[in-house]
């Protein structure tokens, strides 16, 4: 078998690190969006909170309803 040279291994590791770095920003943005949504929910009045809660309870059933 042929051994890889150190320079090639470092170049591949560097490229892999750059590609992996772009994947780490997604969860951070998702968490930020979740925090903003929670803050907006706490500012709603009671009837609107009840509506959102009722709508959230229906989420598991929506794919089946849309499929039919």
XYZ file of N, CA, C and O in Angstrom:
272
model
N 0.827 -1.176 0.000
C 0.000 0.000 0.000
C 0.878 1.248 0.000
O 1.960 1.252 0.554
N 0.357 2.286 -0.575
C 1.075 3.545 -0.614
C 0.696 4.392 0.589
O -0.459 4.439 0.995
N 1.686 5.041 1.140
C 1.425 5.924 2.267
C 1.108 7.321 1.737
O 1.676 7.760 0.755
N 0.197 7.985 2.427
C -0.120 9.352 2.046
C 0.923 10.286 2.630
O 1.432 10.070 3.723
N 1.194 11.313 1.904
C 2.131 12.299 2.401
C 1.430 13.207 3.402
O 0.222 13.411 3.339
N 2.198 13.759 4.302
C 1.643 14.622 5.345
C 0.928 15.832 4.795
O -0.078 16.268 5.336
N 1.423 16.399 3.711
C 0.806 17.590 3.130
C -0.584 17.316 2.601
O -1.495 18.119 2.739
N -0.763 16.145 1.984
C -2.090 15.792 1.453
C -3.082 15.591 2.588
O -4.230 16.016 2.497
N -2.641 14.937 3.637
C -3.539 14.691 4.765
C -3.950 16.001 5.414
O -5.108 16.190 5.784
N -2.993 16.927 5.549
C -3.314 18.214 6.149
C -4.272 19.009 5.264
O -5.186 19.668 5.749
N -4.084 18.956 3.961
C -4.955 19.691 3.037
C -6.374 19.142 3.111
O -7.341 19.901 3.137
N -6.526 17.827 3.160
C -7.861 17.231 3.254
C -8.503 17.574 4.592
O -9.689 17.842 4.662
N -7.716 17.560 5.664
C -8.255 17.897 6.977
C -8.691 19.365 7.009
O -9.716 19.710 7.579
N -7.919 20.225 6.377
C -8.262 21.645 6.357
C -9.555 21.872 5.569
O -10.426 22.617 5.992
N -9.698 21.218 4.429
C -10.929 21.348 3.640
C -12.119 20.792 4.403
O -13.206 21.347 4.361
N -11.938 19.679 5.083
C -13.018 19.090 5.869
C -13.446 20.003 6.998
O -14.620 20.109 7.329
N -12.477 20.690 7.606
C -12.808 21.607 8.689
C -13.615 22.790 8.167
O -14.534 23.263 8.820
N -13.276 23.267 6.980
C -14.024 24.390 6.419
C -15.444 23.979 6.076
O -16.393 24.723 6.305
N -15.611 22.795 5.525
C -16.952 22.330 5.179
C -17.774 22.089 6.435
O -18.949 22.376 6.472
N -17.167 21.540 7.474
C -17.884 21.282 8.717
C -18.273 22.558 9.435
O -19.256 22.609 10.153
N -17.514 23.622 9.258
C -17.813 24.875 9.921
C -19.120 25.482 9.451
O -19.834 26.121 10.215
N -19.466 25.290 8.200
C -20.714 25.847 7.686
C -21.921 25.089 8.239
O -23.008 25.630 8.296
N -21.733 23.858 8.655
C -22.829 23.078 9.211
C -23.123 23.464 10.655
O -24.207 23.222 11.152
N -22.198 24.081 11.332
C -22.389 24.418 12.736
C -23.232 25.665 12.921
O -23.742 25.906 13.997
N -23.392 26.461 11.896
C -24.158 27.697 12.036
C -25.664 27.410 12.004
O -26.439 28.157 12.569
N -26.081 26.328 11.390
C -27.499 25.975 11.306
C -28.152 25.800 12.669
O -29.194 26.404 12.946
N -27.578 24.967 13.544
C -28.190 24.816 14.875
C -28.209 26.117 15.684
O -29.145 26.370 16.432
N -27.204 26.952 15.499
C -27.168 28.226 16.216
C -28.308 29.123 15.740
O -29.004 29.748 16.552
N -28.522 29.181 14.433
C -29.624 29.984 13.905
C -30.973 29.406 14.322
O -31.917 30.154 14.605
N -31.080 28.097 14.342
C -32.314 27.460 14.784
C -32.623 27.768 16.235
O -33.775 28.051 16.599
N -31.598 27.733 17.077
C -31.781 28.057 18.488
C -32.179 29.521 18.666
O -33.063 29.836 19.471
N -31.563 30.406 17.901
C -31.910 31.821 17.979
C -33.359 32.046 17.545
O -34.088 32.821 18.181
N -33.790 31.368 16.489
C -35.171 31.500 16.026
C -36.145 30.983 17.086
O -37.207 31.584 17.314
N -35.788 29.885 17.738
C -36.636 29.324 18.786
C -36.763 30.288 19.965
O -37.862 30.489 20.498
N -35.673 30.912 20.345
C -35.700 31.874 21.454
C -36.581 33.068 21.102
O -37.388 33.526 21.929
N -36.478 33.562 19.863
C -37.308 34.691 19.442
C -38.783 34.308 19.446
O -39.643 35.081 19.892
N -39.099 33.098 18.984
C -40.494 32.651 18.972
C -41.047 32.529 20.390
O -42.199 32.888 20.641
N -40.243 32.040 21.318
C -40.691 31.927 22.707
C -40.928 33.308 23.308
O -41.916 33.525 24.018
N -40.040 34.245 23.000
C -40.224 35.603 23.517
C -41.504 36.229 22.966
O -42.245 36.899 23.710
N -41.788 36.015 21.695
C -43.014 36.562 21.105
C -44.251 35.891 21.700
O -45.276 36.544 21.904
N -44.168 34.587 21.990
C -45.303 33.859 22.575
C -45.642 34.410 23.956
O -46.813 34.533 24.311
N -44.611 34.733 24.745
C -44.871 35.232 26.098
C -45.540 36.605 26.080
O -46.181 36.981 27.054
N -45.427 37.332 24.994
C -46.036 38.669 24.899
C -47.491 38.632 24.429
O -48.167 39.661 24.461
N -47.976 37.477 23.988
C -49.347 37.386 23.480
C -50.356 37.417 24.616
O -50.060 37.039 25.752
N -51.607 37.826 24.297
C -52.661 37.760 25.293
C -53.229 36.336 25.336
O -52.903 35.495 24.502
N -54.078 36.058 26.333
C -54.533 34.683 26.599
C -55.270 34.022 25.425
O -54.999 32.862 25.118
N -56.222 34.686 24.746
C -56.899 33.994 23.635
C -55.937 33.588 22.513
O -56.065 32.502 21.945
N -54.961 34.419 22.228
C -54.000 34.077 21.187
C -53.093 32.934 21.634
O -52.740 32.069 20.836
N -52.737 32.901 22.914
C -51.932 31.792 23.438
C -52.707 30.480 23.349
O -52.151 29.443 23.009
N -54.006 30.527 23.671
C -54.824 29.313 23.573
C -54.885 28.817 22.140
O -54.811 27.612 21.884
N -55.031 29.736 21.187
C -55.085 29.353 19.779
C -53.775 28.695 19.340
O -53.780 27.658 18.685
N -52.646 29.298 19.712
C -51.338 28.737 19.349
C -51.162 27.366 19.991
O -50.669 26.427 19.353
N -51.563 27.219 21.246
C -51.444 25.936 21.935
C -52.302 24.879 21.247
O -51.864 23.740 21.047
N -53.533 25.240 20.891
C -54.415 24.308 20.191
C -53.820 23.912 18.838
O -53.840 22.746 18.465
N -53.284 24.884 18.137
C -52.673 24.612 16.835
C -51.454 23.694 16.993
O -51.247 22.780 16.193
N -50.666 23.914 18.023
C -49.483 23.075 18.267
C -49.886 21.636 18.572
O -49.169 20.695 18.207
N -51.022 21.452 19.228
C -51.493 20.082 19.504
C -51.893 19.349 18.227
O -51.900 18.130 18.180
N -52.260 20.080 17.192
C -52.697 19.468 15.940
C -51.538 19.096 15.022
O -51.740 18.389 14.029
N -50.340 19.547 15.305
C -49.195 19.324 14.416
C -48.953 17.840 14.114
O -48.724 17.496 12.959
N -49.031 16.925 15.092
C -48.795 15.518 14.747
C -49.799 14.944 13.742
O -49.494 14.000 13.021
N -50.992 15.514 13.677
C -52.030 14.987 12.795
C -52.047 15.656 11.420
O -52.729 15.192 10.518
N -51.327 16.744 11.251
C -51.369 17.480 9.987
C -50.843 16.686 8.789
O -51.463 16.735 7.724
N -49.742 15.935 8.887
C -49.285 15.193 7.695
C -50.330 14.202 7.186
O -50.550 14.076 5.984
N -51.019 13.529 8.096
C -52.058 12.590 7.683
C -53.234 13.286 7.031
O -53.779 12.808 6.041
N -53.589 14.422 7.547
C -54.707 15.181 6.963
C -54.342 15.710 5.586
O -55.166 15.748 4.679
N -53.115 16.157 5.442
C -52.693 16.670 4.147
C -52.525 15.550 3.129
O -52.728 15.767 1.942
N -52.165 14.362 3.592
C -51.981 13.233 2.683
C -53.304 12.756 2.135
O -53.426 12.387 0.980
N -54.351 12.760 2.978
C -55.667 12.298 2.547
C -56.258 13.363 1.684
O -56.671 13.312 0.639
